[in-house]
PDB file of C-alpha atoms in Angstrom:
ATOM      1  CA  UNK A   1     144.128  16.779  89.660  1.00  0.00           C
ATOM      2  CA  UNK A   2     146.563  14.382  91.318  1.00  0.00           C
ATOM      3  CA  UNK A   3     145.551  15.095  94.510  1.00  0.00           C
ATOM      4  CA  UNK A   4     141.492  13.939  93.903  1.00  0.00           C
ATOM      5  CA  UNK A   5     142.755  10.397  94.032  1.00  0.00           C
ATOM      6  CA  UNK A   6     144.669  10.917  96.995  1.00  0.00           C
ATOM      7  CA  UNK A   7     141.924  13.011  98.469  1.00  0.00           C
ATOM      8  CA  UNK A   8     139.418  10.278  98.029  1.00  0.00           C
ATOM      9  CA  UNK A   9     142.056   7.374  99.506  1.00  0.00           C
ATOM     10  CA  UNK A  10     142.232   9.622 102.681  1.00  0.00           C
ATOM     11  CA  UNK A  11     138.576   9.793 102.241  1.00  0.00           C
ATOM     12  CA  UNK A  12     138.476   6.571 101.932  1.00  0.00           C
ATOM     13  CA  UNK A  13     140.576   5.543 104.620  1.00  0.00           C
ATOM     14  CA  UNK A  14     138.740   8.229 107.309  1.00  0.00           C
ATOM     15  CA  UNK A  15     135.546   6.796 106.511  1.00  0.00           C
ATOM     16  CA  UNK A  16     136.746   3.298 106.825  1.00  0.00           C
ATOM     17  CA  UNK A  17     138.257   4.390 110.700  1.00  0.00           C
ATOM     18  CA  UNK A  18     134.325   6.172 110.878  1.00  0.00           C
ATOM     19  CA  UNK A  19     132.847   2.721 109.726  1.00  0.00           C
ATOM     20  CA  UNK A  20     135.043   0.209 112.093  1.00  0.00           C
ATOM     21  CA  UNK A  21     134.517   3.134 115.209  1.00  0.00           C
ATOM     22  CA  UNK A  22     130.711   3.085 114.086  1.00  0.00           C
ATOM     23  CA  UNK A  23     130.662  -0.874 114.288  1.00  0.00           C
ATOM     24  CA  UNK A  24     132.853  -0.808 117.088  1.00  0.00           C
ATOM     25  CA  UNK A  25     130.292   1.534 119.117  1.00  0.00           C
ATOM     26  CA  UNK A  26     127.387  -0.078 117.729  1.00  0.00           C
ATOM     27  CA  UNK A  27     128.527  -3.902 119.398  1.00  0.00           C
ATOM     28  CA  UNK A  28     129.583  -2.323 122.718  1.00  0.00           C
ATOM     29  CA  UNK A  29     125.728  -0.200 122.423  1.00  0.00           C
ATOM     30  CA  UNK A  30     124.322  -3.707 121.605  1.00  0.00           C
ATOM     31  CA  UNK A  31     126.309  -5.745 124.012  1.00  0.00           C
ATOM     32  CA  UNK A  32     124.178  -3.978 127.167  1.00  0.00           C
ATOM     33  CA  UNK A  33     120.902  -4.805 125.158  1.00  0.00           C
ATOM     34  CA  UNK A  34     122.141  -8.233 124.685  1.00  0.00           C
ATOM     35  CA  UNK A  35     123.052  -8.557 127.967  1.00  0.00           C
ATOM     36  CA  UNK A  36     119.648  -6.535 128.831  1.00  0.00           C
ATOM     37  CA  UNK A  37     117.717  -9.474 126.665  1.00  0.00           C
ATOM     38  CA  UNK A  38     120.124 -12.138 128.597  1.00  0.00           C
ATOM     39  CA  UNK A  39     118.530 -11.062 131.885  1.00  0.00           C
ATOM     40  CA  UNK A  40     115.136 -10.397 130.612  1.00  0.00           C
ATOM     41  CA  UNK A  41     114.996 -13.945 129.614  1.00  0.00           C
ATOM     42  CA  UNK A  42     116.672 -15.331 132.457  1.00  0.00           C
ATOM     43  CA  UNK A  43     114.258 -13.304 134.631  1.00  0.00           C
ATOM     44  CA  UNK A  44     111.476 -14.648 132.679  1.00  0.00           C
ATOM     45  CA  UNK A  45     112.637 -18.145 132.997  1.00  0.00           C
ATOM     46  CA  UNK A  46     112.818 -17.878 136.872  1.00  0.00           C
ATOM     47  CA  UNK A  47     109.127 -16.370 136.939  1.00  0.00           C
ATOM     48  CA  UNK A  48     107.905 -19.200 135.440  1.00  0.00           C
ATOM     49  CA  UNK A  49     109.683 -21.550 137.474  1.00  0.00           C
ATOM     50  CA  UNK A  50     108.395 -19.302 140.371  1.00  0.00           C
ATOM     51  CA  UNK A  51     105.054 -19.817 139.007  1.00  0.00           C
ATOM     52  CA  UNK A  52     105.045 -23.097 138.340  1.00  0.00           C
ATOM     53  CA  UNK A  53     106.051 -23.765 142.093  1.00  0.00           C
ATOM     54  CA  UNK A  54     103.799 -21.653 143.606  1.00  0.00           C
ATOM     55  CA  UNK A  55     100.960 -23.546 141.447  1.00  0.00           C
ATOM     56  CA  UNK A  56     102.139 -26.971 143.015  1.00  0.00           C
ATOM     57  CA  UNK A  57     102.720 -25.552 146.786  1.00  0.00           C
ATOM     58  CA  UNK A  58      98.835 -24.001 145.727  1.00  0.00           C
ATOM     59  CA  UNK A  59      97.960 -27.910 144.712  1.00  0.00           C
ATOM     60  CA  UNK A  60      99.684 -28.854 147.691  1.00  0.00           C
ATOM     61  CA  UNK A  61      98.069 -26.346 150.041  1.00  0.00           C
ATOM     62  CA  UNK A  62      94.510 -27.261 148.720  1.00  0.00           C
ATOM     63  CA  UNK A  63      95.758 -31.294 149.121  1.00  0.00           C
ATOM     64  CA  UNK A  64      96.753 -30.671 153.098  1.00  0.00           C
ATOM     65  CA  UNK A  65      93.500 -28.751 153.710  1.00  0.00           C
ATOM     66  CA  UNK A  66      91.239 -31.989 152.781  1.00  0.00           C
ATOM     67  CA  UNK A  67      93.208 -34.094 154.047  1.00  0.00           C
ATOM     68  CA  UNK A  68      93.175 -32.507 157.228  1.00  0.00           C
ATOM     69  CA  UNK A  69      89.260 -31.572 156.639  1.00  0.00           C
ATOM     70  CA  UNK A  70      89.501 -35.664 156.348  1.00  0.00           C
ATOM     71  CA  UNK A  71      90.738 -35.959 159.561  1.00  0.00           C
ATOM     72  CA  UNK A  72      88.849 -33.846 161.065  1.00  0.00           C
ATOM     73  CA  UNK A  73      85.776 -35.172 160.062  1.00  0.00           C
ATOM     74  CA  UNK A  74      87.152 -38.975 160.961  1.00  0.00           C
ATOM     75  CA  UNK A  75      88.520 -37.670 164.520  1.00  0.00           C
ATOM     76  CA  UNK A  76      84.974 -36.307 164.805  1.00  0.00           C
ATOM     77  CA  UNK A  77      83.076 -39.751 164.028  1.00  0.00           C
ATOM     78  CA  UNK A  78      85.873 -41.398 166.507  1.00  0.00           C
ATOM     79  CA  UNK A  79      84.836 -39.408 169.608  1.00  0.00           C
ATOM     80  CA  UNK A  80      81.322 -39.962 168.306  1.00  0.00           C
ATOM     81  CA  UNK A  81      81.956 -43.585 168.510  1.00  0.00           C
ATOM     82  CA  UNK A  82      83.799 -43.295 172.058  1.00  0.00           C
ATOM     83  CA  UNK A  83      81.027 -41.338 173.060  1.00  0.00           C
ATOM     84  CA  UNK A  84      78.427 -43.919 172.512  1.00  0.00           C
ATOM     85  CA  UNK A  85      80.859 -46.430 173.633  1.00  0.00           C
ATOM     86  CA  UNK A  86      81.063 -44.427 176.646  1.00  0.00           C
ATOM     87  CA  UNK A  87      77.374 -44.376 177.469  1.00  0.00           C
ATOM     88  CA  UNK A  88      77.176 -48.005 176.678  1.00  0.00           C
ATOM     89  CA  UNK A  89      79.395 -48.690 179.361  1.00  0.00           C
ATOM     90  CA  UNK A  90      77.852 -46.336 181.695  1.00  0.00           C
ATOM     91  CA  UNK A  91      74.460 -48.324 181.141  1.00  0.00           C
ATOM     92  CA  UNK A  92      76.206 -51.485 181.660  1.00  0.00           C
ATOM     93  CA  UNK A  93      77.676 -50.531 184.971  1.00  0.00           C
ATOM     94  CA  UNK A  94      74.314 -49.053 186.138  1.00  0.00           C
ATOM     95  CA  UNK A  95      73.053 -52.379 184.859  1.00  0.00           C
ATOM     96  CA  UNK A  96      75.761 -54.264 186.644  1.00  0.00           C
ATOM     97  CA  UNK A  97      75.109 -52.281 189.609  1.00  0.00           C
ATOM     98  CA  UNK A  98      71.572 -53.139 189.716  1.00  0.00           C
ATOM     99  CA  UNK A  99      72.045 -56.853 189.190  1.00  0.00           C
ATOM    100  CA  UNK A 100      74.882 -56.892 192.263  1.00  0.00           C
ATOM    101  CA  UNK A 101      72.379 -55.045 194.224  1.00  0.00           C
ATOM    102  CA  UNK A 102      69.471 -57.404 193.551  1.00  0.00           C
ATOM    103  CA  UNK A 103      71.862 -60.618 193.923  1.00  0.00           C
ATOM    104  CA  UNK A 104      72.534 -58.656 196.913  1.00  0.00           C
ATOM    105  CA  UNK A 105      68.699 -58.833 198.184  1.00  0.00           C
ATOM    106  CA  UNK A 106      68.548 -62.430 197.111  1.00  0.00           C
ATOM    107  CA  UNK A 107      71.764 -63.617 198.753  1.00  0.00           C
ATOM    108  CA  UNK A 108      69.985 -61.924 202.487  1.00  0.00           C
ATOM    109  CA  UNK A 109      66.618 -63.231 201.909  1.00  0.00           C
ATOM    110  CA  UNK A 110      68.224 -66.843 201.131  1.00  0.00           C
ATOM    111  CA  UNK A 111      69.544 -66.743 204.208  1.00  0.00           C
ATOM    112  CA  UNK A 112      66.744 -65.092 206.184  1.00  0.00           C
ATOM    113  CA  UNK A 113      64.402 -68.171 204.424  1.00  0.00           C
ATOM    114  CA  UNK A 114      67.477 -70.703 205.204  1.00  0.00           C
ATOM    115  CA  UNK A 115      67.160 -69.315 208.996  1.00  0.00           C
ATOM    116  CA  UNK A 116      63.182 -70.072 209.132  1.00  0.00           C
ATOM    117  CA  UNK A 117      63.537 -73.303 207.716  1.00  0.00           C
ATOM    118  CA  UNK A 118      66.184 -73.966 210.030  1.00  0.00           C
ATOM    119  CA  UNK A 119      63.578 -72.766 212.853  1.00  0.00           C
ATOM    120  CA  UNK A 120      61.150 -74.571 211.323  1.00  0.00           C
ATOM    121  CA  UNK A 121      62.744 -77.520 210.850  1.00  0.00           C
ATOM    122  CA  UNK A 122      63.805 -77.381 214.564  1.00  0.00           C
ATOM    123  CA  UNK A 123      60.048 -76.613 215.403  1.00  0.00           C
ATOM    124  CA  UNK A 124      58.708 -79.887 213.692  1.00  0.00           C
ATOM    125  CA  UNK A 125      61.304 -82.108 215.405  1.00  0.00           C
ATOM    126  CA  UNK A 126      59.982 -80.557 218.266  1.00  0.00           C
ATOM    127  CA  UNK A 127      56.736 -81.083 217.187  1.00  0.00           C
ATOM    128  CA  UNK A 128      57.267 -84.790 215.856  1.00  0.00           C
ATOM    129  CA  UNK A 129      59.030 -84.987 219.306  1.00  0.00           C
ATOM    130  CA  UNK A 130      56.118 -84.530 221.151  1.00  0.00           C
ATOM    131  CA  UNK A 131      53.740 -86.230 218.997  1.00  0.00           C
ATOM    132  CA  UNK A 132      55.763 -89.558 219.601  1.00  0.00           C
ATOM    133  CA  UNK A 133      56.220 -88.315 223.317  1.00  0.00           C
ATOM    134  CA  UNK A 134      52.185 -88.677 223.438  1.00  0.00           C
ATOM    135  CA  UNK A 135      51.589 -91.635 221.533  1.00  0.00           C
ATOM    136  CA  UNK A 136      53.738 -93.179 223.649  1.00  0.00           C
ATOM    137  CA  UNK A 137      51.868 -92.005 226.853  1.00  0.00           C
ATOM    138  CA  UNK A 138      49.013 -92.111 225.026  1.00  0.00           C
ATOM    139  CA  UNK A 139      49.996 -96.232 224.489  1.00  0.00           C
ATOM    140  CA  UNK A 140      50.772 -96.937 227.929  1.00  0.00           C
ATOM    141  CA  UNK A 141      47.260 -95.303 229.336  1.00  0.00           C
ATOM    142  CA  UNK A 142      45.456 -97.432 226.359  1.00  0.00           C
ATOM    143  CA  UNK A 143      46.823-100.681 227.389  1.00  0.00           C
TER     144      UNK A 143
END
């Protein structure tokens, strides 16, 4: 009968080694999971920061594609503009051209009617000339 308490203090002390090898196995089993958690987390963490960026380069994307829809549309209206600008000045020159070649015309019929009132001119002082030419004679054979 003396050996039951000593029994159960070896008992004792074998399930005390079980219990502390039990705990001891259980926190190395949980120290994976934990560390299993740790990188779950930390994996979740960078998905959303992954997310979160790809929803502002999305923003971003959508942002460059009106503005350069924008640009399009102004570069558009520009050459438009030069366009008409273009045939404005095209008209003008034709314009222009016409006007040079009319001042042209004038410029050679000034000077053809200069040149007959030159001859004509030179005609009447021939005429005028003559006329005093016979009014003199025309004096003498009256007096």
């Amino acid at each position: 009968a003396n050996r039951l308490p000593e029994q159960i203090s070896t008992m004792r002390d074998e399930f005390s080694k079980c219990i502390g090898a039990l705990r001891r196995e259980a926190t190395a089993a949980s120290a994976p999971d934990l560390q299993l958690r740790r990188d779950l987390d930390l994996a979740k963490a960078q998905l959303d920061i992954e997310r979160s960026a790809k929803l502002d380069a999305e923003e971003q994307l959508k942002a460059a594609k009106r503005a350069a829809k924008e640009k399009r549309m102004e570069h558009r209206n520009l050459e438009n503009r030069l366009e008409s600008r273009e045939e404005e000045l095209r008209n003008e020159q034709q314009a222009k051209s016409s006007l040079s070649a009319k001042l042209a015309q004038l410029l050679r019929e000034k000077e053809q009617l200069e040149g007959d009132l030159r001859r004509h001119n030179s005609e009447l002082a021939e005429l005028e000339s003559s006329r005093a030419g016979l009014l003199a004679e025309n004096a003498t054979l009256t007096a």
